[in-house]
Amino acid sequence: GGKFKAEIGWRDTDDPTDLEVSKGTAPHTIHLLPSPRLLRGTHRPNYIHTTCLLADPAASSPSLAYVIGDRFSYGHSVVVYDLEVGRVKQTFCGHLMSIEGMAPAPAQWQQPHLFATCAAGGDVKVWDMRGRGSAAAITLCAGNTDVMNAVVLAGSCPEAAGGSQLGAGMVCFAGGTCEGIWAWDLRQGGAETLYELSTGNTQVEALGWHAPTNSLIASCSCMLENRFGQCYKDDFTKVGQPAHNDEGSEDEDDGEGQWWPRGARHAASDFRSPLNIMSSTVLRY
């Protein structure tokens, strides 16, 4: 076999055997996904940015939905590829700006032909693969044009711990630079806005749904946090009544709930209880 020479980098060790060895499994199959030219005069995109497996009850293997674009920006369309036959089944167009995330329908919905996408324009679209056209079945908007980085379709699990359920179990969650998570009710093909969840002034990077506990998991980043995991006091302002210590002087500790980012998307009074998180974190609802 051949040899590969590389530098360890910033990891400080004199013995390379001390490093963790990553082992993987060879791919079972390899598919060369096509990149169709969507507009005349435009170059052919060749970077796959986002993928999502979609169940297909009529086939022995799922379909692969992917977004293809260039090196610096995501694409505006979704291509659905049949892994069993090895060809493109459908192409869905409708987002005016780049698609940032995709999510399949949960098994509780019993509608595997549906999937959702979110885009940099702040819109979320739900697609139906049964239709012949390429238009979205439902378009959801959060009332602003902030980038939506992540979307997830949630299904209620009757056997969930605690017995709580999400109504009929057809809810869409999406979030991004709006520093919040929006929820929509999709029952009977509707698009009713339910509520907005606070993320403590952090931006949503990824969303996941845990059906056994009916829990929404959000991975969030704090844009005011520097590379040392700290925030600058000048970026915040005091809200509410200042805390006092035993000596009667104001407490200048930058604790959670005492300071509010000056450029926050929400005011401290927008939610029942003001929440400010000054570090990247993972939240569970």
Coordinates of C-alpha atoms in Angstrom, one line a residue:
G1 CA 0.0 0.0 0.0
G2 CA 1.0 3.6 -0.4
K3 CA 2.1 6.0 2.3
F4 CA 0.6 9.3 3.5
K5 CA 2.6 12.0 5.1
A6 CA 1.0 14.8 7.1
E7 CA 1.6 17.1 10.0
I8 CA -0.1 16.6 13.4
G9 CA -0.9 20.3 13.5
W10 CA -1.8 22.1 16.8
R11 CA -2.2 18.9 18.8
D12 CA 0.8 18.8 21.1
T13 CA 2.2 15.3 21.3
D14 CA 5.6 13.6 20.8
D15 CA 4.2 10.2 20.2
P16 CA 1.8 9.9 17.2
T17 CA 0.4 6.7 18.7
D18 CA -1.2 8.8 21.4
L19 CA -3.6 10.3 18.9
E20 CA -7.1 8.8 18.5
V21 CA -7.3 6.6 15.4
S22 CA -10.4 7.1 13.4
K23 CA -11.7 4.0 11.7
G24 CA -14.5 3.9 9.1
T25 CA -16.5 1.5 6.9
A26 CA -16.1 1.5 3.2
P27 CA -19.2 2.7 1.3
H28 CA -21.5 0.0 0.1
T29 CA -22.4 1.8 -3.1
I30 CA -21.3 5.0 -4.8
H31 CA -23.6 7.3 -6.8
L32 CA -22.4 10.1 -9.1
L33 CA -25.2 12.6 -8.7
P34 CA -26.0 14.7 -11.7
S35 CA -25.9 18.5 -11.6
P36 CA -28.4 19.7 -14.2
R37 CA -28.1 23.2 -15.8
L38 CA -31.2 25.0 -14.5
L39 CA -30.8 28.3 -16.3
R40 CA -29.5 29.1 -19.8
G41 CA -26.2 30.8 -19.6
T42 CA -25.4 29.8 -16.1
H43 CA -22.5 27.5 -15.1
R44 CA -23.2 24.0 -14.0
P45 CA -23.1 23.7 -10.2
N46 CA -20.9 21.0 -8.8
Y47 CA -21.0 21.2 -5.0
I48 CA -23.6 19.2 -3.0
H49 CA -24.3 21.2 0.2
T50 CA -27.3 19.5 1.8
T51 CA -28.8 16.0 1.6
C52 CA -31.8 14.2 3.1
L53 CA -33.0 10.6 2.8
L54 CA -36.7 10.3 1.9
A55 CA -38.6 7.1 2.5
D56 CA -40.4 5.6 -0.6
P57 CA -43.0 2.9 0.2
A58 CA -43.2 1.9 -3.4
A59 CA -39.4 1.2 -3.7
S60 CA -37.0 -1.1 -1.9
S61 CA -34.6 1.8 -1.1
P62 CA -35.2 5.4 -0.2
S63 CA -34.7 8.4 -2.4
L64 CA -32.0 11.0 -1.9
A65 CA -32.9 14.7 -1.9
Y66 CA -30.0 17.1 -2.3
V67 CA -29.2 20.7 -2.9
I68 CA -26.5 21.5 -5.3
G69 CA -24.7 24.8 -5.8
D70 CA -21.3 26.3 -6.3
R71 CA -18.4 26.6 -4.0
F72 CA -19.5 29.7 -2.1
S73 CA -23.3 29.5 -2.1
Y74 CA -26.0 26.9 -1.7
G75 CA -28.4 26.2 -4.5
H76 CA -32.0 27.3 -4.9
S77 CA -33.5 24.0 -6.0
V78 CA -33.9 20.5 -4.6
V79 CA -33.1 17.4 -6.7
V80 CA -34.7 14.1 -5.8
Y81 CA -32.6 11.1 -6.9
D82 CA -33.8 7.5 -7.1
L83 CA -31.1 5.4 -5.5
E84 CA -32.7 2.2 -6.7
V85 CA -32.9 3.1 -10.4
G86 CA -30.0 5.6 -10.4
R87 CA -31.8 8.6 -12.0
V88 CA -33.3 11.9 -11.1
K89 CA -37.0 11.7 -10.3
Q90 CA -38.0 15.3 -9.7
T91 CA -36.6 18.8 -9.3
F92 CA -38.3 21.3 -7.0
C93 CA -37.9 25.0 -7.4
G94 CA -39.3 27.9 -5.5
H95 CA -36.8 29.4 -3.1
L96 CA -35.4 32.8 -4.2
M97 CA -32.4 32.5 -2.0
S98 CA -30.1 29.6 -1.1
I99 CA -31.5 26.6 0.7
E100 CA -29.9 26.1 4.1
G101 CA -31.6 23.0 5.5
M102 CA -33.9 20.1 4.8
A103 CA -36.0 17.7 6.8
P104 CA -38.1 14.6 6.0
A105 CA -41.6 13.9 7.4
P106 CA -41.5 11.8 10.6
A107 CA -42.9 8.3 10.6
Q108 CA -45.7 9.4 12.8
W109 CA -47.2 11.4 10.0
Q110 CA -47.5 8.4 7.7
Q111 CA -46.8 10.7 4.8
P112 CA -43.3 9.9 3.5
H113 CA -44.0 11.9 0.3
L114 CA -43.6 15.1 2.2
F115 CA -40.4 17.0 3.2
A116 CA -39.5 20.5 4.2
T117 CA -36.8 23.0 3.3
C118 CA -35.7 26.4 4.7
A119 CA -33.8 29.2 3.0
A120 CA -31.7 32.3 3.5
G121 CA -34.7 34.4 2.5
G122 CA -36.5 33.5 5.8
D123 CA -39.1 31.2 4.1
V124 CA -39.9 27.5 4.8
K125 CA -41.5 25.3 2.2
V126 CA -43.2 21.9 2.5
W127 CA -43.0 19.8 -0.7
D128 CA -45.2 16.9 -1.9
M129 CA -43.4 14.4 -4.2
R130 CA -46.8 13.1 -5.4
G131 CA -47.4 16.1 -7.6
R132 CA -46.3 16.4 -11.2
G133 CA -45.3 20.1 -10.8
S134 CA -42.3 21.5 -8.9
A135 CA -44.2 24.1 -6.8
A136 CA -44.3 23.9 -3.0
A137 CA -47.4 22.6 -1.3
I138 CA -47.1 25.0 1.7
T139 CA -45.0 28.1 2.2
L140 CA -44.4 29.3 5.7
C141 CA -43.1 32.7 6.7
A142 CA -41.9 34.0 10.1
G143 CA -42.7 37.6 9.4
N144 CA -39.1 38.6 8.6
T145 CA -36.4 37.9 6.1
D146 CA -33.7 36.6 8.5
V147 CA -31.9 33.5 7.4
M148 CA -33.5 30.2 8.4
N149 CA -30.6 27.7 9.0
A150 CA -32.6 24.7 10.2
V151 CA -36.0 23.1 9.9
V152 CA -37.5 19.9 11.4
L153 CA -41.0 18.3 11.0
A154 CA -42.3 17.0 14.3
G155 CA -44.6 14.1 15.0
S156 CA -46.3 13.3 18.3
C157 CA -45.5 10.0 20.0
P158 CA -48.4 8.7 22.1
E159 CA -46.0 6.6 24.2
A160 CA -43.8 9.6 25.0
A161 CA -42.5 10.0 28.5
G162 CA -44.8 12.1 30.6
G163 CA -47.8 11.6 28.2
S164 CA -47.5 15.0 26.5
Q165 CA -48.5 15.2 22.8
L166 CA -48.2 17.8 20.1
G167 CA -51.9 17.9 19.3
A168 CA -52.4 16.0 16.1
G169 CA -48.6 15.8 15.7
M170 CA -48.1 17.8 12.5
V171 CA -45.9 20.7 13.5
C172 CA -43.0 22.4 11.7
F173 CA -40.2 24.1 13.6
A174 CA -37.6 26.4 12.0
G175 CA -35.0 28.8 13.2
G176 CA -31.9 30.7 12.3
T177 CA -30.5 34.3 12.6
C178 CA -33.9 35.5 13.9
E179 CA -32.7 34.3 17.3
G180 CA -35.8 32.3 17.9
I181 CA -37.6 29.1 16.8
W182 CA -41.0 29.4 15.0
A183 CA -43.7 26.8 15.1
W184 CA -46.4 26.2 12.6
D185 CA -49.5 23.9 12.6
L186 CA -49.7 21.9 9.4
R187 CA -52.9 20.0 10.0
Q188 CA -55.2 19.7 7.0
G189 CA -52.8 21.5 4.8
G190 CA -52.9 24.7 6.8
A191 CA -50.0 26.9 7.8
E192 CA -51.1 28.5 11.1
T193 CA -48.4 30.1 13.2
L194 CA -48.5 28.7 16.7
Y195 CA -45.7 30.5 18.7
E196 CA -42.1 31.5 18.8
L197 CA -39.6 29.9 21.2
S198 CA -36.8 32.0 22.8
T199 CA -33.2 30.9 22.2
G200 CA -31.7 33.3 24.6
N201 CA -30.5 35.7 21.8
T202 CA -28.5 32.9 20.2
Q203 CA -28.8 31.8 16.5
V204 CA -30.1 28.4 15.6
E205 CA -27.7 26.3 13.7
A206 CA -29.4 22.9 13.7
L207 CA -32.7 21.3 14.9
G208 CA -33.7 17.8 15.8
W209 CA -36.8 16.1 17.1
H210 CA -36.7 13.3 19.7
A211 CA -40.1 11.5 19.3
P212 CA -39.9 9.2 22.4
T213 CA -39.9 12.3 24.7
N214 CA -41.6 14.8 22.3
S215 CA -38.6 17.1 22.7
L216 CA -37.1 19.6 20.3
I217 CA -33.3 19.9 20.4
A218 CA -31.7 23.1 19.1
S219 CA -28.0 23.7 18.6
C220 CA -27.3 27.4 18.9
S221 CA -24.4 29.7 18.6
C222 CA -23.7 33.0 20.3
M223 CA -22.4 35.6 17.7
L224 CA -21.0 37.9 20.4
E225 CA -18.8 35.1 21.9
N226 CA -15.1 35.4 20.9
R227 CA -12.7 32.6 20.3
F228 CA -11.9 32.4 24.0
G229 CA -15.5 31.7 24.9
Q230 CA -16.0 35.2 26.4
C231 CA -18.2 38.2 25.6
Y232 CA -17.4 41.9 25.7
K233 CA -19.3 44.0 28.2
D234 CA -19.7 46.9 25.8
D235 CA -21.9 44.7 23.6
F236 CA -24.5 44.5 26.4
T237 CA -26.8 46.8 28.4
K238 CA -28.4 46.3 31.8
V239 CA -32.2 45.4 31.7
G240 CA -34.7 45.2 34.6
Q241 CA -33.8 45.9 38.2
P242 CA -30.0 45.7 38.9
A243 CA -29.0 43.0 41.3
H244 CA -27.3 44.0 44.6
N245 CA -24.8 42.3 46.8
D246 CA -24.6 42.1 50.6
E247 CA -22.9 45.5 50.7
G248 CA -25.7 47.2 48.9
S249 CA -23.7 48.0 45.7
E250 CA -24.8 46.9 42.3
D251 CA -23.6 43.5 41.2
E252 CA -21.5 44.0 38.1
D253 CA -21.2 40.2 37.3
D254 CA -22.2 39.5 33.7
G255 CA -24.6 36.7 34.8
E256 CA -27.4 35.3 32.7
G257 CA -30.6 37.5 32.8
Q258 CA -28.9 40.7 34.0
W259 CA -27.5 41.9 30.7
W260 CA -29.1 42.1 27.3
P261 CA -27.3 42.4 23.9
R262 CA -27.6 45.8 22.3
G263 CA -28.2 44.4 18.8
A264 CA -30.6 41.6 19.9
R265 CA -33.5 40.7 17.6
H266 CA -35.9 40.7 20.5
A267 CA -36.4 43.1 23.4
A268 CA -36.2 41.7 26.9
S269 CA -40.0 42.2 27.3
D270 CA -40.9 40.1 24.2
F271 CA -41.0 37.0 26.2
R272 CA -42.6 36.3 29.6
S273 CA -39.3 35.6 31.2
P274 CA -36.2 37.3 29.7
L275 CA -33.5 34.7 28.8
N276 CA -30.0 35.7 27.6
I277 CA -27.4 33.0 27.0
M278 CA -23.9 34.4 26.4
S279 CA -22.3 31.2 25.0
S280 CA -22.9 28.7 22.3
T281 CA -25.2 26.0 23.7
V282 CA -27.7 23.1 23.0
L283 CA -31.3 23.7 24.1
R284 CA -34.1 21.3 24.7
Y285 CA -37.8 22.2 24.7

